[in-house]
Tab-separated table of C-alpha atoms in Angstrom:
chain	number	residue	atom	x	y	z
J	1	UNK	CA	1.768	18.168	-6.801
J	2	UNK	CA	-1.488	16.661	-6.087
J	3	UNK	CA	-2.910	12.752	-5.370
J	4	UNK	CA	-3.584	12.929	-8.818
J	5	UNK	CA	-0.592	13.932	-9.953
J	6	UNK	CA	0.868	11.237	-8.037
J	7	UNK	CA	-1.340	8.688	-9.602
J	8	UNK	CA	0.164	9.692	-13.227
J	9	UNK	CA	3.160	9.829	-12.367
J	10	UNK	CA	3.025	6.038	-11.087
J	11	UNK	CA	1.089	5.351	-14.229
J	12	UNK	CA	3.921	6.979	-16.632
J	13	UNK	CA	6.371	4.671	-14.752
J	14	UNK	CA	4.411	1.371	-14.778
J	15	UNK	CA	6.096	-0.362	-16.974
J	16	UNK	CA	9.843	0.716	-16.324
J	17	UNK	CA	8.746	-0.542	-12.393
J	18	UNK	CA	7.387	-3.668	-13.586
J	19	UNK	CA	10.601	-4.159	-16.058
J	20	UNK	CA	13.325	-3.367	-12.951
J	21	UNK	CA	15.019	-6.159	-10.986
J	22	UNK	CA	14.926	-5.897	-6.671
J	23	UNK	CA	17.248	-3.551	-5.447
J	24	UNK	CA	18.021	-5.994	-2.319
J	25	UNK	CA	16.477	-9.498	-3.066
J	26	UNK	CA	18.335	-10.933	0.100
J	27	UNK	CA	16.034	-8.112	2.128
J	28	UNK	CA	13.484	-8.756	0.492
J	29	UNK	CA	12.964	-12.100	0.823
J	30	UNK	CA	13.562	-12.206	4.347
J	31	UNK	CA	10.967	-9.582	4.337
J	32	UNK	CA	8.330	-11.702	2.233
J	33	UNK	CA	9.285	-14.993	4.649
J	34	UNK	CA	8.473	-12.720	8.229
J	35	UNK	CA	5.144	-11.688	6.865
J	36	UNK	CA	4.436	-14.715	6.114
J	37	UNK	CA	4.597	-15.826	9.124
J	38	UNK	CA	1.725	-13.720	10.086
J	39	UNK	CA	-0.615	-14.670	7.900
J	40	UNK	CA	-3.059	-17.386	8.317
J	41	UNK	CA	-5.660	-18.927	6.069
J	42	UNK	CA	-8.547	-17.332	7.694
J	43	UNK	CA	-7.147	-14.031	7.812
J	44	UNK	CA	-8.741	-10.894	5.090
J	45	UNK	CA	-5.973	-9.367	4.010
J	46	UNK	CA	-5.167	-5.698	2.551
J	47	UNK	CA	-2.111	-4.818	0.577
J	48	UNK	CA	-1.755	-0.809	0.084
J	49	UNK	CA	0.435	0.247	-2.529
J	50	UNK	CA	1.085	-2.966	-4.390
J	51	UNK	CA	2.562	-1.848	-7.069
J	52	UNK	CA	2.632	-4.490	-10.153
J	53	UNK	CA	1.125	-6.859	-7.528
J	54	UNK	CA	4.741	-9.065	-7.358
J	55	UNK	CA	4.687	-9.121	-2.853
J	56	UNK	CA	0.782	-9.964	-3.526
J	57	UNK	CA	1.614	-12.869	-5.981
J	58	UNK	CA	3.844	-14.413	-3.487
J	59	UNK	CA	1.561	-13.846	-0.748
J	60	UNK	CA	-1.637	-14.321	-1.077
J	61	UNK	CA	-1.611	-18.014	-0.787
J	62	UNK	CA	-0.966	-17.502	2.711
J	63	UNK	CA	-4.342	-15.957	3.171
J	64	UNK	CA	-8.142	-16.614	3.279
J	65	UNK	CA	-8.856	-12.896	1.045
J	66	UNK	CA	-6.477	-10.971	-0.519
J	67	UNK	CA	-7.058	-7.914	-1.849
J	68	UNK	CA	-4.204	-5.619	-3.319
J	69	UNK	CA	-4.897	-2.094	-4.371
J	70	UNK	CA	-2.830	0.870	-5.790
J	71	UNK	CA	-3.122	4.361	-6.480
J	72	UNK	CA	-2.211	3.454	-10.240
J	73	UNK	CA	-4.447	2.698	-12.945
J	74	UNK	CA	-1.373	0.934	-14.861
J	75	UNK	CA	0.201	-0.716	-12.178
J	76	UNK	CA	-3.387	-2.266	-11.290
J	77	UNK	CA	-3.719	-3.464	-15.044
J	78	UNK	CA	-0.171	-5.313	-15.182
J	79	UNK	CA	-0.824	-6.776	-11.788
J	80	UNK	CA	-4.102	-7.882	-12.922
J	81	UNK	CA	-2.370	-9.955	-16.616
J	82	UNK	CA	-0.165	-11.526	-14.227
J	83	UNK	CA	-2.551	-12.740	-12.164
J	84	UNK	CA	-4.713	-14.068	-15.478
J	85	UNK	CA	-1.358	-15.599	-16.595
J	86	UNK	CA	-0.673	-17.061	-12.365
J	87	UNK	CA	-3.785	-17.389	-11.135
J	88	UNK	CA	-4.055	-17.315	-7.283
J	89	UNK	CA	-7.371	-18.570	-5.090
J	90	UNK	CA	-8.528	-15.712	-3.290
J	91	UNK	CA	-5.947	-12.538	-4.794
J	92	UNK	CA	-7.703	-9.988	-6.543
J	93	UNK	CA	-6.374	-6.443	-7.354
J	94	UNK	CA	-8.069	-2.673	-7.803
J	95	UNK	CA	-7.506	0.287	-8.344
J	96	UNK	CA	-7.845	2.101	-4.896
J	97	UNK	CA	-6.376	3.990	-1.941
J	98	UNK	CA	-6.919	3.290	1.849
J	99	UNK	CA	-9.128	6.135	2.426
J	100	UNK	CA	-11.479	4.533	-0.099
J	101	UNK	CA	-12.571	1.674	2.090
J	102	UNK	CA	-13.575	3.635	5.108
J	103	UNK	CA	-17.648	4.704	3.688
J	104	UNK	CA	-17.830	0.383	3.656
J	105	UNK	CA	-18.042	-2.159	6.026
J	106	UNK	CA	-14.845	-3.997	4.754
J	107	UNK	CA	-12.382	-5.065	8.123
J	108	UNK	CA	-9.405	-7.042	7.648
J	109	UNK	CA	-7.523	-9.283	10.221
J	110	UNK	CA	-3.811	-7.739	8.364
J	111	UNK	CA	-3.155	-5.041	6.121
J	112	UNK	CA	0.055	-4.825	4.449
J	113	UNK	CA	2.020	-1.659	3.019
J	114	UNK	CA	5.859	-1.805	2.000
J	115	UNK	CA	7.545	1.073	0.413
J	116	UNK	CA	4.387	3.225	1.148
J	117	UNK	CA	4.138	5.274	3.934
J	118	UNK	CA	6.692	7.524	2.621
J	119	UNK	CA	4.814	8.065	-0.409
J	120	UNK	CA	1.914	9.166	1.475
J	121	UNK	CA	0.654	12.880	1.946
J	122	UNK	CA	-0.070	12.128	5.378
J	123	UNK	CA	1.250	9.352	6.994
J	124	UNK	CA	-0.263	10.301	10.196
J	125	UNK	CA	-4.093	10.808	8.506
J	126	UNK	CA	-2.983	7.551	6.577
J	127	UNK	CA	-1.971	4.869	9.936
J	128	UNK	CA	-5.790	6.115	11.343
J	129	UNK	CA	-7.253	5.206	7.947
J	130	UNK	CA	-5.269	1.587	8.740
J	131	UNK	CA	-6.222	1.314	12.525
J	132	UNK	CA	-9.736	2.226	11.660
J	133	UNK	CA	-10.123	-0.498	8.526
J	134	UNK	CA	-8.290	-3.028	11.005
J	135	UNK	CA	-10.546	-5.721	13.069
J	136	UNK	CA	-9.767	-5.895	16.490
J	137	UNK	CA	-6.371	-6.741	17.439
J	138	UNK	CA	-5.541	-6.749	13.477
J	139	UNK	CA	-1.694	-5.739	12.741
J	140	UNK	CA	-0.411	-4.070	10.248
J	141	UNK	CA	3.107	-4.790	8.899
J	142	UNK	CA	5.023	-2.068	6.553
J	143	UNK	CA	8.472	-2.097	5.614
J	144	UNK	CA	9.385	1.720	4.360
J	145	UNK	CA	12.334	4.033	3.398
J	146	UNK	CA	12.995	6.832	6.259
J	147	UNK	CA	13.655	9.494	4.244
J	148	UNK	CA	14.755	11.447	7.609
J	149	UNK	CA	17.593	9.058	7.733
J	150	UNK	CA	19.196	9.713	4.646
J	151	UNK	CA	21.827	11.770	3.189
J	152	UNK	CA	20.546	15.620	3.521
J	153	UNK	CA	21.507	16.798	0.066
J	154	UNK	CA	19.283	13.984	-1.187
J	155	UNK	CA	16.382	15.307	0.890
J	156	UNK	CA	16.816	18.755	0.583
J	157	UNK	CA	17.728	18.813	-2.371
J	158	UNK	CA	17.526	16.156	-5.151
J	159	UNK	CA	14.140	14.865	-3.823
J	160	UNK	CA	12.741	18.290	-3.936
J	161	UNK	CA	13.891	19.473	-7.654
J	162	UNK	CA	13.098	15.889	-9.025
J	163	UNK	CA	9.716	16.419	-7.638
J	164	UNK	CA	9.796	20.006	-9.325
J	165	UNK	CA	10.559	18.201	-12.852
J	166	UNK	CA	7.641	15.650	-12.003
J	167	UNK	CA	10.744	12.926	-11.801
J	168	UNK	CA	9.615	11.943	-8.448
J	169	UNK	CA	6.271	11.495	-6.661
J	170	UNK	CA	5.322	13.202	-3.470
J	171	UNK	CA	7.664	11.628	-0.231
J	172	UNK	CA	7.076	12.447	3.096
J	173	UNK	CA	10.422	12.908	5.208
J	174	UNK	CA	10.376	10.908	8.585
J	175	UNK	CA	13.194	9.165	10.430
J	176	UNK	CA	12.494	6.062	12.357
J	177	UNK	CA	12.408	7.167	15.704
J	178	UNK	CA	9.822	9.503	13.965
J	179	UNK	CA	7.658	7.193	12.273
J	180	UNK	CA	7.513	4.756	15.623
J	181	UNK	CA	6.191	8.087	17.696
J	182	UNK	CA	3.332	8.336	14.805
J	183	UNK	CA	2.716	4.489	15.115
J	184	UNK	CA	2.448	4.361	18.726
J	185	UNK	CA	-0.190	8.140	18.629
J	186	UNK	CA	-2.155	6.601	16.610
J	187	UNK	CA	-2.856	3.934	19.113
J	188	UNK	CA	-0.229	0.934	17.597
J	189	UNK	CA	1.890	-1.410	19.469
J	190	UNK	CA	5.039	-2.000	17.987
J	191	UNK	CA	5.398	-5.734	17.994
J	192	UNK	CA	8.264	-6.516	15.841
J	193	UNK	CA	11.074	-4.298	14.163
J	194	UNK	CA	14.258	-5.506	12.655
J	195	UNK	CA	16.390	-4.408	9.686
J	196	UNK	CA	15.964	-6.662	6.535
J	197	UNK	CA	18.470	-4.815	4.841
J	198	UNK	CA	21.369	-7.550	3.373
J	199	UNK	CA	23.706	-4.357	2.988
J	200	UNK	CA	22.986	-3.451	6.979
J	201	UNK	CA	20.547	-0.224	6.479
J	202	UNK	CA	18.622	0.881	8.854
J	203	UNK	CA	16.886	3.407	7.469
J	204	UNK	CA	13.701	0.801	5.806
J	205	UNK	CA	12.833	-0.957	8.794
J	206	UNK	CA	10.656	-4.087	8.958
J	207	UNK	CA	7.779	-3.682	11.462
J	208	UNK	CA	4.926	-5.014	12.557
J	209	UNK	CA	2.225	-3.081	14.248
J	210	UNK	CA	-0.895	-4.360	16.494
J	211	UNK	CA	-3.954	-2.005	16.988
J	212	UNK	CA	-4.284	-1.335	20.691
């Protein structure tokens, strides 16, 4: 499977997405209330992998400049009619991945990205794409599955002949310990990192990153 592939599979699965309910709305809203916390009114903000642009819609007011993006052509366009039908000072969405950003001379103060590091091809390549469109001092708070963590018939097995069907995108396997080693070579500060999880998993950890 390729980016591209990736990008139609998200596209084939827009709507279903946008249809299902929170898997853990207790997590998740502890989740939405600590980033909000970060965020300030004069702060440019980046959300990567949005999705159907629900965290951004609940965000963004928080914020000088928010701009969500997605891989997905169809998640952009139902994130973009909800928008129309809430509209929100300062939120706008596109089409786009991280790595597009780097030929401008767009910084932000935050950048956001929850469930998506694991659906990265490179998380490493992907957190010094972050650092580098961060200001100085910027953070950069994420709140993703460990696939390292889970069951090993799921990872070894199930993820990898889902993937074969094109049922399943791309993941990239890291555990926490894992993922906080990448954070901290690629020149991060681990600020923050708790477990939002209402069901007491660890393995999706809340945490907030400054650029050293």
């Amino acid at each position: 499977m390729t980016a591209i592939s990736d990008a139609r599979f998200w596209d084939r699965t827009a709507r279903k997405y946008a249809a299902s309910a929170v898997a853990d709305p207790e997590g998740y809203e502890r989740t939405l209330a600590r980033t909000l916390g970060f965020l300030q009114k004069n702060h440019s903000v980046l959300e990567l992998g949005c999705g159907t642009g629900t965290t951004a819609l609940r965000l963004a007011h928080a914020a000088g400049s928010y701009l969500a993006t997605d891989i997905s052509e169809a998640m952009i366009a139902i994130a973009s009619d909800r928008l129309r039908e809430a509209p929100c000072p300062g939120l706008a969405f596109r089409q786009a991945v991280a790595e597009d950003f780097l030929a401008g001379d767009d910084r932000f103060d935050v950048i956001l990205g929850f469930n998506y590091l694991h659906l990265t091809r490179d998380p490493r390549a992907t957190l010094r794409t972050i650092r580098r469109l961060l200001m100085p001092e910027g953070i950069f708070i994420s709140k993703t599955p460990c696939v390292g963590e889970m069951n090993l018939l799921i990872r070894r097995l199930l993820l990898p002949a889902m993937r074969a069907v094109g049922k399943a995108p791309h993941v990239s396997v890291f555990s926490v310990n894992e993922l906080k080693q990448l954070m901290s070579d690629e020149a991060f500060t681990i600020a923050e990192l708790e477990n939002h999880a209402s069901k007491g998993s660890k393995a999706r950890p809340f945490i907030v990153a400054v650029k050293a």
